[in-house]
Coordinates of C-alpha atoms (C1' of nucleotides) in Angstrom, one line a residue:
Chain A
M1 CA -61.3 -57.8 218.8
S2 CA -57.8 -57.0 217.7
E3 CA -57.6 -59.3 214.7
E4 CA -53.7 -59.6 213.1
R5 CA -54.1 -59.4 209.4
S6 CA -51.8 -59.7 206.8
L7 CA -51.6 -57.1 204.3
N8 CA -52.1 -57.7 200.4
F9 CA -48.8 -56.8 198.1
I10 CA -50.3 -53.6 197.2
E11 CA -51.0 -52.9 200.7
E12 CA -47.3 -53.6 201.0
I13 CA -46.2 -51.4 198.6
I14 CA -47.9 -48.6 199.6
E15 CA -47.1 -48.9 203.6
A16 CA -43.1 -48.9 202.2
D17 CA -44.1 -46.0 200.3
L18 CA -45.4 -44.1 203.2
A19 CA -42.8 -45.4 205.3
S20 CA -39.7 -44.4 202.9
G21 CA -41.7 -40.9 202.5
K22 CA -41.9 -41.1 198.5
H23 CA -45.7 -40.4 199.3
T24 CA -47.0 -38.4 202.1
Q25 CA -50.9 -39.3 200.9
I26 CA -52.0 -41.7 198.6
L27 CA -54.4 -41.0 195.2
T28 CA -56.1 -43.9 193.5
R29 CA -58.4 -43.3 190.8
F30 CA -61.3 -46.1 189.5
P31 CA -61.2 -45.8 185.6
P32 CA -63.8 -47.4 183.7
E33 CA -64.5 -46.9 180.3
P34 CA -68.4 -45.9 179.7
N35 CA -69.1 -48.6 176.9
G36 CA -71.3 -51.1 179.5
Y37 CA -72.1 -51.8 183.1
L38 CA -70.4 -52.4 185.7
H39 CA -70.0 -56.1 186.9
I40 CA -68.9 -57.6 190.3
G41 CA -65.3 -57.6 188.8
H42 CA -65.5 -54.0 188.8
A43 CA -66.9 -53.9 192.3
K44 CA -63.3 -55.9 193.6
S45 CA -61.5 -52.9 192.0
I46 CA -63.6 -50.4 193.5
C47 CA -63.5 -51.6 196.7
L48 CA -59.9 -52.0 196.3
N49 CA -59.2 -48.5 194.7
F50 CA -61.7 -46.7 197.3
G51 CA -60.3 -49.3 199.8
L52 CA -56.9 -48.6 199.9
A53 CA -57.5 -45.1 199.7
K54 CA -59.4 -45.4 202.9
K55 CA -57.4 -47.5 205.1
Y56 CA -54.3 -45.1 204.3
G57 CA -56.3 -41.4 204.5
G58 CA -56.4 -40.7 200.7
E59 CA -58.4 -40.3 198.3
T60 CA -59.8 -41.8 195.1
N61 CA -60.8 -40.0 192.0
L62 CA -63.7 -41.4 189.2
R63 CA -62.1 -41.2 186.0
F64 CA -64.2 -42.5 182.9
D65 CA -61.9 -43.6 180.5
D66 CA -63.7 -42.0 177.5
T67 CA -60.7 -42.0 174.4
N68 CA -63.3 -43.7 171.8
P69 CA -66.2 -42.4 171.1
V70 CA -67.6 -45.2 168.9
T71 CA -68.5 -47.4 172.2
E72 CA -69.3 -44.8 174.8
D73 CA -72.2 -43.1 175.9
T74 CA -73.6 -41.1 178.6
E75 CA -76.1 -43.7 179.6
Y76 CA -73.0 -45.5 180.9
V77 CA -71.8 -42.6 182.7
E78 CA -75.0 -42.5 184.7
S79 CA -75.0 -45.8 185.5
I80 CA -71.3 -46.5 186.4
K81 CA -71.6 -43.4 188.5
D82 CA -74.8 -44.7 190.5
D83 CA -73.5 -48.3 191.0
V84 CA -70.1 -47.1 192.8
Q85 CA -72.3 -44.8 195.1
W86 CA -74.6 -47.8 195.7
L87 CA -71.9 -49.9 196.4
G88 CA -71.1 -47.4 199.3
F89 CA -67.9 -45.2 197.7
Q90 CA -68.0 -41.5 197.1
W91 CA -65.0 -40.4 194.4
A92 CA -63.1 -37.6 195.8
K93 CA -63.3 -35.9 191.9
E94 CA -65.3 -37.0 189.1
L95 CA -62.9 -36.6 185.8
Y96 CA -62.9 -37.9 182.2
A97 CA -59.9 -38.6 179.9
S98 CA -61.4 -36.2 177.2
D99 CA -60.9 -33.5 179.9
Y100 CA -57.3 -33.8 178.9
F101 CA -57.6 -34.1 175.1
E102 CA -55.9 -30.8 174.3
Q103 CA -53.0 -31.3 176.9
L104 CA -52.8 -35.1 175.5
Y105 CA -52.4 -33.3 172.0
Q106 CA -49.9 -31.3 173.6
F107 CA -47.6 -34.2 174.7
A108 CA -48.0 -35.8 171.1
V109 CA -46.5 -32.7 169.7
Q110 CA -43.9 -32.6 172.5
L111 CA -43.1 -36.2 171.5
I112 CA -43.5 -35.3 167.7
A113 CA -40.5 -32.1 168.4
K114 CA -38.0 -35.0 170.1
G115 CA -38.2 -37.1 167.1
L116 CA -40.3 -39.5 169.0
A117 CA -43.7 -39.9 167.2
Y118 CA -44.3 -40.1 163.4
V119 CA -47.2 -40.1 161.0
D120 CA -47.7 -43.3 159.3
D121 CA -49.7 -43.4 156.2
S122 CA -49.9 -47.2 156.3
T123 CA -53.5 -49.4 156.6
S124 CA -54.0 -51.2 159.3
E125 CA -53.0 -54.2 157.7
E126 CA -49.5 -53.3 156.6
I127 CA -48.7 -51.9 160.2
A128 CA -49.5 -55.3 161.5
A129 CA -47.8 -57.0 158.5
Q130 CA -44.2 -54.5 159.5
K131 CA -44.7 -55.5 163.1
G132 CA -43.3 -58.8 162.9
T133 CA -44.1 -61.6 164.9
P134 CA -43.2 -62.7 169.0
T135 CA -39.8 -64.4 167.3
V136 CA -39.3 -62.0 164.4
S137 CA -38.6 -58.2 164.4
G138 CA -40.5 -55.6 162.9
V139 CA -39.5 -53.6 159.7
P140 CA -39.7 -49.7 159.9
N141 CA -41.3 -48.1 157.1
V142 CA -40.5 -44.9 154.9
Y143 CA -42.4 -43.1 156.9
R144 CA -40.7 -44.1 160.5
S145 CA -37.7 -41.3 159.0
R146 CA -40.0 -38.3 158.5
S147 CA -38.9 -35.1 159.4
V148 CA -39.8 -33.2 162.5
E149 CA -41.5 -30.4 161.0
E150 CA -43.5 -32.9 158.2
N151 CA -45.0 -34.7 161.3
L152 CA -46.1 -31.6 163.3
Q153 CA -47.5 -30.6 160.0
L154 CA -49.3 -33.8 159.2
F155 CA -50.4 -34.4 163.1
A156 CA -51.6 -30.6 162.8
D157 CA -53.6 -31.7 159.8
M158 CA -55.2 -34.7 161.3
R159 CA -56.7 -32.8 164.1
A160 CA -57.8 -30.2 161.7
G161 CA -59.5 -32.8 159.8
K162 CA -58.1 -33.1 156.5
F163 CA -57.6 -36.8 156.2
A164 CA -60.4 -39.6 156.8
D165 CA -60.7 -42.2 158.9
G166 CA -57.9 -44.6 158.8
Q167 CA -55.5 -42.4 156.4
K168 CA -52.8 -41.6 158.9
V169 CA -52.1 -42.6 162.8
L170 CA -49.3 -41.0 165.3
R171 CA -47.4 -43.9 166.3
A172 CA -44.5 -43.5 169.0
K173 CA -40.9 -44.2 167.7
I174 CA -39.9 -46.6 170.4
D175 CA -38.1 -50.4 169.3
L176 CA -39.4 -52.3 166.4
A177 CA -37.1 -55.2 167.6
S178 CA -38.6 -55.3 170.9
P179 CA -39.8 -58.7 172.6
N180 CA -42.8 -57.0 173.6
M181 CA -45.0 -56.3 170.9
L182 CA -46.9 -53.1 172.6
L183 CA -43.2 -51.3 172.4
R184 CA -42.9 -51.6 168.4
D185 CA -44.1 -48.0 167.8
P186 CA -47.5 -48.2 169.0
I187 CA -50.0 -45.9 167.5
I188 CA -51.1 -43.2 169.8
Y189 CA -53.5 -41.6 167.9
R190 CA -55.7 -42.7 165.3
I191 CA -58.6 -40.6 163.3
K192 CA -62.6 -40.9 164.3
H193 CA -64.6 -38.7 162.8
A194 CA -67.1 -39.5 165.2
H195 CA -69.2 -37.6 167.9
H196 CA -68.0 -38.0 171.3
H197 CA -70.7 -38.1 174.2
R198 CA -68.8 -35.5 175.9
T199 CA -66.8 -33.0 173.4
G200 CA -69.2 -33.2 171.0
D201 CA -67.4 -32.9 167.3
A202 CA -64.5 -31.0 168.6
W203 CA -62.0 -33.6 168.0
C204 CA -61.6 -36.3 165.1
I205 CA -58.2 -38.0 166.4
Y206 CA -58.5 -39.4 169.6
P207 CA -55.6 -40.8 171.8
M208 CA -55.1 -44.5 172.3
Y209 CA -56.0 -46.1 176.1
D210 CA -51.5 -46.2 176.0
F211 CA -51.3 -42.4 175.5
A212 CA -54.5 -41.4 177.8
H213 CA -54.2 -43.6 180.6
G214 CA -50.9 -43.0 182.4
Q215 CA -50.8 -39.3 181.0
S216 CA -54.5 -39.5 182.8
D217 CA -52.7 -40.7 185.8
S218 CA -49.9 -38.1 185.9
I219 CA -51.8 -35.3 185.2
E220 CA -54.1 -36.3 188.4
N221 CA -51.1 -37.2 190.2
I222 CA -52.5 -40.5 191.1
T223 CA -49.8 -42.1 193.2
H224 CA -51.0 -46.0 192.9
S225 CA -52.5 -46.8 189.4
I226 CA -53.8 -50.2 190.0
C227 CA -55.2 -52.4 187.5
T228 CA -55.6 -55.9 186.2
L229 CA -52.8 -58.2 185.1
E230 CA -53.2 -58.1 181.6
F231 CA -51.7 -55.0 181.5
I232 CA -48.6 -55.6 183.1
P233 CA -46.8 -55.8 178.8
H234 CA -48.3 -52.1 179.1
R235 CA -46.9 -51.0 182.0
P236 CA -42.9 -50.4 179.9
M237 CA -45.3 -47.9 177.6
Y238 CA -47.2 -46.2 180.4
D239 CA -43.6 -45.6 182.2
W240 CA -41.8 -44.7 178.6
C241 CA -44.5 -41.6 178.1
I242 CA -44.1 -40.5 181.7
E243 CA -40.4 -40.7 181.3
Q244 CA -39.9 -39.1 177.7
L245 CA -42.4 -36.2 178.5
G246 CA -41.0 -35.4 182.1
I247 CA -44.4 -35.5 183.8
Y248 CA -45.4 -36.8 187.4
P249 CA -44.1 -40.6 187.6
S250 CA -47.4 -42.6 188.6
H251 CA -46.9 -46.1 189.0
Q252 CA -49.2 -48.6 187.9
Y253 CA -49.5 -52.0 190.1
E254 CA -51.4 -55.2 188.5
F255 CA -53.5 -57.7 190.5
A256 CA -55.4 -60.8 188.8
R257 CA -58.8 -60.0 187.9
L258 CA -61.9 -61.7 189.7
N259 CA -63.3 -64.5 187.8
M260 CA -66.5 -66.5 189.3
T261 CA -68.2 -70.2 189.1
Y262 CA -71.0 -70.3 186.6
T263 CA -71.1 -66.9 185.4
V264 CA -69.1 -64.7 182.8
M265 CA -67.7 -61.7 183.5
S266 CA -66.7 -59.7 179.9
K267 CA -68.4 -57.2 178.8
R268 CA -68.6 -58.4 175.8
K269 CA -70.5 -61.4 176.8
L270 CA -72.8 -59.7 179.0
L271 CA -73.6 -57.5 176.2
Q272 CA -74.7 -60.8 174.5
L273 CA -76.5 -61.9 176.8
V274 CA -78.6 -58.6 176.7
N275 CA -78.8 -58.3 173.3
E276 CA -80.1 -61.7 172.3
G277 CA -82.4 -62.0 175.1
H278 CA -81.0 -64.4 177.0
V279 CA -81.9 -62.2 180.2
N280 CA -84.0 -59.4 180.1
G281 CA -81.8 -56.5 180.3
W282 CA -78.4 -55.5 182.0
D283 CA -79.9 -55.3 185.7
D284 CA -81.4 -58.9 185.5
P285 CA -80.9 -60.4 188.7
R286 CA -79.2 -63.6 187.1
M287 CA -77.0 -60.8 185.8
S288 CA -73.6 -60.4 187.2
T289 CA -73.9 -56.6 186.6
I290 CA -74.2 -55.0 190.1
S291 CA -76.9 -53.7 188.8
G292 CA -78.5 -57.4 188.4
M293 CA -77.5 -58.2 192.1
R294 CA -78.9 -55.4 193.4
R295 CA -82.0 -55.6 191.8
R296 CA -81.7 -59.2 193.0
G297 CA -81.4 -57.9 196.7
F298 CA -77.9 -58.4 197.1
T299 CA -76.5 -55.7 199.5
P300 CA -73.9 -53.0 199.8
E301 CA -72.4 -54.3 203.0
S302 CA -72.8 -58.1 201.3
L303 CA -70.3 -57.4 197.9
R304 CA -68.2 -55.3 199.8
E305 CA -67.6 -58.5 202.7
F306 CA -67.2 -60.6 199.4
C307 CA -64.5 -58.6 197.7
D308 CA -62.7 -58.6 201.1
K309 CA -62.7 -62.1 201.5
I310 CA -61.5 -62.8 197.9
G311 CA -58.2 -61.6 198.7
V312 CA -56.0 -59.7 196.3
A313 CA -53.2 -61.6 194.5
K314 CA -51.4 -62.0 191.6
R315 CA -52.6 -65.4 190.5
E316 CA -55.2 -66.5 188.3
N317 CA -58.4 -67.4 190.4
L318 CA -61.8 -68.8 190.2
I319 CA -63.9 -67.9 193.1
D320 CA -67.1 -69.9 194.3
F321 CA -70.3 -68.5 193.6
G322 CA -70.9 -69.6 197.1
L323 CA -68.9 -67.6 198.9
L324 CA -70.8 -64.8 197.6
E325 CA -74.2 -66.4 198.6
F326 CA -72.2 -67.1 202.1
C327 CA -71.7 -63.2 202.2
V328 CA -75.0 -62.4 201.4
R329 CA -76.9 -64.7 203.4
E330 CA -74.4 -63.4 206.5
H331 CA -75.5 -60.0 206.2
L332 CA -79.4 -60.4 205.7
N333 CA -79.8 -63.0 208.6
K334 CA -79.1 -60.0 210.6
V335 CA -81.2 -57.5 209.1
A336 CA -84.1 -59.3 206.8
Q337 CA -87.2 -59.2 208.2
R338 CA -89.0 -62.7 209.0
R339 CA -92.3 -63.2 206.8
M340 CA -94.2 -66.7 206.4
V341 CA -94.9 -67.3 202.8
V342 CA -96.7 -70.7 201.1
F343 CA -95.2 -71.4 197.7
D344 CA -97.1 -74.4 197.0
P345 CA -100.6 -74.3 199.0
L346 CA -101.9 -77.1 200.8
K347 CA -104.9 -76.4 202.8
I348 CA -105.6 -77.8 206.2
V349 CA -108.9 -77.6 208.5
I350 CA -108.6 -77.2 212.4
T351 CA -111.4 -78.9 213.0
N352 CA -111.7 -78.3 216.6
Y353 CA -110.8 -74.8 216.7
E354 CA -113.8 -72.6 217.4
G355 CA -114.5 -68.7 216.5
D356 CA -113.3 -66.2 214.1
G357 CA -109.3 -66.5 214.2
E358 CA -107.1 -64.3 216.6
D359 CA -104.0 -62.4 215.7
L360 CA -100.6 -63.5 217.0
P361 CA -97.7 -61.9 217.3
S362 CA -94.5 -63.2 215.6
E363 CA -90.7 -61.8 216.3
N364 CA -89.4 -60.3 212.9
N365 CA -85.8 -60.9 213.5
P366 CA -84.6 -63.5 216.0
E367 CA -81.4 -61.9 215.6
D368 CA -82.4 -58.5 216.5
P369 CA -83.4 -58.2 220.2
N370 CA -84.8 -55.0 219.2
G371 CA -86.4 -55.9 216.0
G372 CA -90.2 -55.9 217.5
E373 CA -93.4 -58.1 216.6
R374 CA -96.2 -58.1 214.1
M375 CA -99.3 -59.5 214.3
V376 CA -100.2 -62.6 212.0
P377 CA -104.0 -63.7 211.8
F378 CA -104.4 -67.4 212.5
T379 CA -108.0 -69.0 211.7
K380 CA -109.7 -72.0 211.3
E381 CA -108.2 -72.9 207.5
L382 CA -104.5 -72.2 206.9
Y383 CA -102.3 -73.2 204.2
I384 CA -99.1 -74.8 204.4
E385 CA -96.4 -75.7 201.9
R386 CA -97.5 -78.8 199.9
D387 CA -93.9 -80.6 200.8
D388 CA -94.2 -80.0 204.2
F389 CA -96.7 -83.3 204.6
M390 CA -96.0 -86.8 203.4
E391 CA -98.8 -89.4 203.3
V392 CA -95.9 -91.8 204.0
A393 CA -93.6 -90.3 206.4
P394 CA -89.4 -91.7 206.1
K395 CA -87.7 -91.9 209.4
K396 CA -86.2 -88.5 210.7
Y397 CA -88.8 -86.6 209.1
F398 CA -90.3 -83.9 211.2
R399 CA -92.9 -82.6 209.0
L400 CA -96.4 -83.3 209.0
A401 CA -97.7 -86.9 208.2
P402 CA -101.1 -88.7 209.3
G403 CA -100.9 -89.2 213.3
Q404 CA -98.0 -86.6 213.4
S405 CA -97.6 -83.6 215.5
V406 CA -95.7 -80.1 214.6
R407 CA -95.8 -76.9 215.3
L408 CA -96.9 -74.0 213.4
K409 CA -94.7 -71.2 213.7
S410 CA -95.6 -68.8 216.7
A411 CA -98.9 -70.8 216.8
Y412 CA -100.0 -73.7 217.8
I413 CA -99.4 -77.6 217.8
I414 CA -101.5 -79.3 215.5
Q415 CA -101.8 -83.3 214.8
C416 CA -103.0 -84.2 211.4
N417 CA -105.9 -86.9 211.6
E418 CA -107.3 -86.9 208.2
V419 CA -106.4 -87.0 204.8
I420 CA -108.9 -85.7 202.3
K421 CA -108.3 -86.8 198.3
D422 CA -110.2 -86.2 195.0
E423 CA -111.0 -88.9 192.7
A424 CA -107.7 -88.8 191.2
G425 CA -106.1 -89.1 194.3
N426 CA -104.9 -86.1 194.7
I427 CA -104.5 -84.7 198.2
T428 CA -106.8 -81.4 198.6
Q429 CA -107.1 -81.3 202.5
L430 CA -106.0 -82.1 205.9
N431 CA -108.0 -82.1 208.5
C432 CA -106.2 -81.3 211.8
T433 CA -106.9 -80.4 215.4
Y434 CA -104.7 -78.2 217.8
L435 CA -103.9 -78.2 221.2
P436 CA -105.6 -75.5 222.4
N437 CA -103.2 -74.9 225.4
S438 CA -99.7 -74.9 223.0
K439 CA -100.1 -71.2 222.4
S440 CA -96.8 -70.1 221.0
G441 CA -95.3 -68.1 224.4
N442 CA -97.8 -69.8 226.2
D443 CA -97.3 -72.8 225.9
T444 CA -98.5 -75.9 229.1
S445 CA -99.0 -78.4 226.8
G446 CA -95.7 -80.1 227.8
V447 CA -95.9 -81.8 224.2
V448 CA -92.8 -81.4 222.3
V449 CA -92.8 -81.7 218.6
K450 CA -89.5 -81.9 216.2
G451 CA -90.7 -80.0 213.3
T452 CA -91.8 -76.5 212.7
L453 CA -94.1 -75.2 209.8
H454 CA -94.5 -71.6 208.2
W455 CA -98.2 -71.0 207.2
V456 CA -100.9 -68.3 206.0
S457 CA -104.4 -68.0 207.1
A458 CA -106.8 -69.1 203.9
A459 CA -108.8 -66.2 204.2
H460 CA -106.1 -63.5 204.7
A461 CA -103.7 -64.5 202.3
L462 CA -101.8 -62.4 199.8
P463 CA -101.7 -63.6 196.5
V464 CA -98.3 -62.4 194.9
E465 CA -95.8 -63.5 192.5
V466 CA -92.3 -64.9 193.4
R467 CA -89.4 -65.2 190.8
I468 CA -86.5 -68.0 192.1
Y469 CA -83.4 -67.5 190.0
D470 CA -80.6 -70.3 189.7
R471 CA -77.4 -70.0 188.6
L472 CA -77.0 -68.8 184.9
F473 CA -74.9 -71.2 183.2
T474 CA -74.2 -75.2 183.9
E475 CA -70.4 -75.3 183.7
E476 CA -68.4 -74.1 186.5
N477 CA -66.0 -72.4 184.6
V478 CA -67.8 -70.8 181.6
A479 CA -65.0 -69.0 180.2
A480 CA -62.6 -72.3 179.9
A481 CA -65.3 -74.5 178.8
E482 CA -65.2 -75.7 175.1
G483 CA -67.0 -74.2 172.3
D484 CA -69.4 -71.1 172.6
F485 CA -70.3 -69.6 175.8
K486 CA -74.1 -69.5 175.3
D487 CA -74.5 -73.4 174.8
Y488 CA -74.0 -73.6 178.6
I489 CA -76.7 -71.4 179.5
N490 CA -79.1 -72.7 182.0
K491 CA -82.5 -73.0 180.8
D492 CA -84.1 -73.5 184.1
S493 CA -82.3 -70.2 185.5
L494 CA -85.6 -68.2 186.1
K495 CA -88.4 -70.2 188.0
I496 CA -91.6 -67.9 188.6
I497 CA -94.2 -68.9 191.2
P498 CA -97.1 -66.9 189.7
Q499 CA -99.4 -67.5 192.7
A500 CA -97.4 -67.8 196.2
F501 CA -99.8 -66.8 199.5
A502 CA -98.0 -64.6 201.8
E503 CA -99.0 -63.3 205.2
P504 CA -101.3 -60.2 204.9
F505 CA -98.2 -57.6 206.3
L506 CA -96.2 -58.0 203.6
A507 CA -98.2 -55.5 201.7
Q508 CA -96.7 -52.8 202.9
A509 CA -93.1 -54.0 201.7
T510 CA -91.3 -51.5 200.0
L511 CA -88.4 -51.8 197.6
S512 CA -85.6 -51.1 200.0
D513 CA -87.1 -53.6 202.6
R514 CA -85.2 -57.2 203.1
F515 CA -87.5 -60.3 203.9
Q516 CA -86.6 -63.8 205.1
F517 CA -89.5 -66.0 204.0
I518 CA -89.2 -68.2 207.0
R519 CA -88.0 -71.8 205.8
K520 CA -87.7 -70.2 202.3
G521 CA -84.6 -67.6 201.8
Y522 CA -83.9 -64.5 201.4
Y523 CA -86.8 -61.8 199.5
C524 CA -86.9 -58.2 198.2
I525 CA -89.3 -56.8 196.0
D526 CA -88.9 -56.3 192.6
K527 CA -88.9 -53.2 190.4
E528 CA -91.7 -54.3 188.4
S529 CA -93.5 -54.9 191.6
T530 CA -96.8 -53.2 191.9
P531 CA -99.1 -52.3 195.2
E532 CA -102.0 -55.0 193.0
K533 CA -99.3 -57.3 192.2
L534 CA -96.2 -57.7 194.1
V535 CA -93.5 -59.2 193.1
F536 CA -90.7 -60.8 195.1
N537 CA -87.3 -61.9 193.8
Q538 CA -85.2 -64.4 195.7
T539 CA -81.8 -63.3 196.2
V540 CA -80.4 -66.6 198.4
N541 CA -82.4 -69.7 199.5
L542 CA -81.5 -70.6 203.3
K543 CA -79.1 -73.6 203.8
D544 CA -80.9 -76.6 203.2
T545 CA -79.4 -80.1 204.8
W546 CA -83.1 -81.8 205.0
S547 CA -83.0 -82.1 201.2
K548 CA -79.0 -83.0 201.0
V549 CA -80.1 -85.9 203.8
N550 CA -83.0 -86.8 201.6
K551 CA -81.1 -87.2 198.6
Chain B
rU1 C1' -39.6 -72.4 169.0
rG2 C1' -40.1 -64.9 171.4
rG3 C1' -41.6 -61.8 175.8
rG4 C1' -44.2 -61.4 180.4
rU5 C1' -47.2 -63.2 185.1
rU6 C1' -47.8 -67.4 188.0
rA7 C1' -48.1 -72.1 190.8
rU8 C1' -49.8 -73.3 198.8
rU9 C1' -56.0 -78.5 200.9
rG10 C1' -62.1 -78.8 196.6
rU11 C1' -62.3 -73.1 196.0
rG12 C1' -59.9 -68.4 197.8
rU13 C1' -56.1 -66.5 200.6
rA14 C1' -51.7 -66.2 204.6
rA15 C1' -46.6 -67.6 206.3
rC16 C1' -41.2 -62.6 203.8
rG17 C1' -35.0 -69.1 206.0
rG18 C1' -37.6 -71.5 212.3
rU19 C1' -44.8 -75.3 214.4
rA20 C1' -47.9 -74.7 206.9
rG21 C1' -52.9 -70.9 209.7
rC22 C1' -57.5 -68.3 207.9
rA23 C1' -62.2 -67.9 205.4
rC24 C1' -65.7 -70.7 202.2
rG25 C1' -67.0 -75.9 201.2
rG26 C1' -67.6 -80.7 203.2
rC27 C1' -68.6 -83.7 208.0
rA28 C1' -69.7 -84.9 212.9
rG29 C1' -71.5 -83.0 217.1
rU30 C1' -74.8 -79.5 220.4
rU31 C1' -78.4 -75.4 220.6
rU32 C1' -82.9 -73.9 218.4
rU33 C1' -90.6 -72.5 217.9
rU34 C1' -86.8 -71.5 210.5
rG35 C1' -83.5 -78.9 209.2
rG36 C1' -82.2 -71.4 209.4
rU37 C1' -78.6 -68.8 212.8
rG38 C1' -75.2 -69.5 216.7
rC39 C1' -71.4 -72.8 219.2
rU40 C1' -67.9 -77.0 219.1
rG41 C1' -64.8 -80.5 216.8
rC42 C1' -63.0 -83.0 212.3
rU43 C1' -61.2 -81.9 207.2
rU44 C1' -55.2 -86.6 202.7
rG45 C1' -52.1 -78.8 200.5
rU46 C1' -46.5 -76.2 199.4
rC47 C1' -46.3 -78.4 190.8
rU48 C1' -42.0 -82.0 189.9
rA49 C1' -36.5 -82.9 190.1
rG50 C1' -32.0 -82.2 192.1
rG51 C1' -28.8 -78.5 195.5
rU52 C1' -27.5 -75.2 199.5
rU53 C1' -28.4 -75.0 204.8
rC54 C1' -28.9 -77.4 211.5
rG55 C1' -33.6 -76.1 209.3
rA56 C1' -36.7 -74.5 202.8
rA57 C1' -43.1 -73.3 200.7
rU58 C1' -39.6 -69.5 201.1
rC59 C1' -32.6 -69.3 198.5
rC60 C1' -30.3 -71.5 193.9
rU61 C1' -30.2 -74.9 189.0
rA62 C1' -33.4 -77.2 185.4
rG63 C1' -37.7 -78.9 184.0
rU64 C1' -43.2 -78.6 183.5
rG65 C1' -48.4 -76.6 183.7
rA66 C1' -52.0 -72.6 183.8
rC67 C1' -52.8 -67.0 181.7
rC68 C1' -51.3 -62.7 179.3
rC69 C1' -49.4 -59.9 174.9
rA70 C1' -48.8 -59.3 167.2
rA71 C1' -56.9 -54.3 168.0
rC72 C1' -56.5 -47.4 164.2
rC73 C1' -60.3 -51.4 172.1
rA74 C1' -59.7 -50.6 177.2

RNA sequence: UGGGUUAUUGUGUAACGGUAGCACGGCAGUUUUUGGUGCUGCUUGUCUAGGUUCGAAUCCUAGUGACCCAACCA
């Protein structure tokens, strides 16, 4: 079991830092902005940050990057905490960038005092124009040469609320000619007379990401600050602030964010899907949100396994959704309780079956020797799946056909003798005979059949609703597709079976149960389910080589 | 036309100058009271062109493609 596994590039950095004594213990952080729900891309970051800390005996803080009061809300804070814990991780400290507002303010004052920041009265359009372009240097304006004293006073006045939104900003004085646009005197504080979900109305100026993130890392003594590739150009600013302020030198490392086929990952697009009613909320089972996947029945174990399998590197990637499906099947196969549910019923009558019926034992999980059994009622009249019968069967068809025999799972071998139709020619019933000595576990018939079908006793059938989900988009690479991403929404991504027939034991199902409907797929109870009307979500179907061969 | 990051099979990801490996997918076989699972085997890859070297995915030079950066968003 000593599987030699190569390290990813961040693990290599950490091991080098530990070996050289640069750090004796590592501290990472997961820093979401509470302005939306977490998605599978965040799961990658969570697994990375918490996973690294766990692997190397360190810790991870959960820090909310709440520096923009107009987009953030406590609702998101709660859902984020919930999702992180559900994924199986526990943070060392729950922190907020807003906890550091006073300290951040003092950092800005220090910068002003060093002549490294100034208050600018320009409009955002003027600032943008003065910044130049990648090939043309920016030009300084008159505000850039304000005195330290004046800047100090003006910044204090900004804090005191003497100015309206947009009237003034504080800018770092770095280099207007830098080829890195982010270094051309970036704005580090702006005025927003807005209510903050935690600090209320205590502040009317708020630090920008570039002035808050690195310093927050530093305040917490984060050793390895791990973020996605698009922040690479921000790193010089991150380092500049820490250096000028002379504070704890946290370091930023960047990895490639997760992209997945047939879905979208940006908060903006996810929000749009919710707001425009293309899905039924953030936790719609088709969403790439953690809450959606959770509702759909994905397990924390399978998501963690997925994040582990996709690896960590710096190149752009597009992960096959099929890999996620593989991970969830792999886990669910080991833990899901087997049950029989018929989606599209076709009645069969066992003409030679006498008596009121019997209860037959059926294994709960063939993968689990200790899984036990449950009793399934067997009677004269049963339902099987309509497409498990063909009047004219092609060769290699192992299911039921006139004159052909199959085993009913955990029950008997039956043979189809007669097909009954209505006036329109639709098949309404099959008359079959069973082999009394072919009882499951006690078969002395010597008959060998190729097919085994799932079934439900007609008299005991429990009507349930089943919801089946397909990919949300028709395009593999949605982000790269031309035009509006909404043009590629899969109209058939949700299929509802209002009345499927389940074996009676399923009436006891609870929200945390995981099932495999035999020969169908993996299912769980939806949150909208009630004892009167059970609702199941399909997590993922079973691999179906027959349907592929059939094509 | 500026700066940055990146390029290994269909998709991901290893290889740290010395046999291009692993996973998913695909294909074939086998097992099976789930056409599921398990097991076995197979599965056209180092962006291009030069160079250094006994030997290059790896080092050098020159190209090419992709992605990111000019929000008072993060």
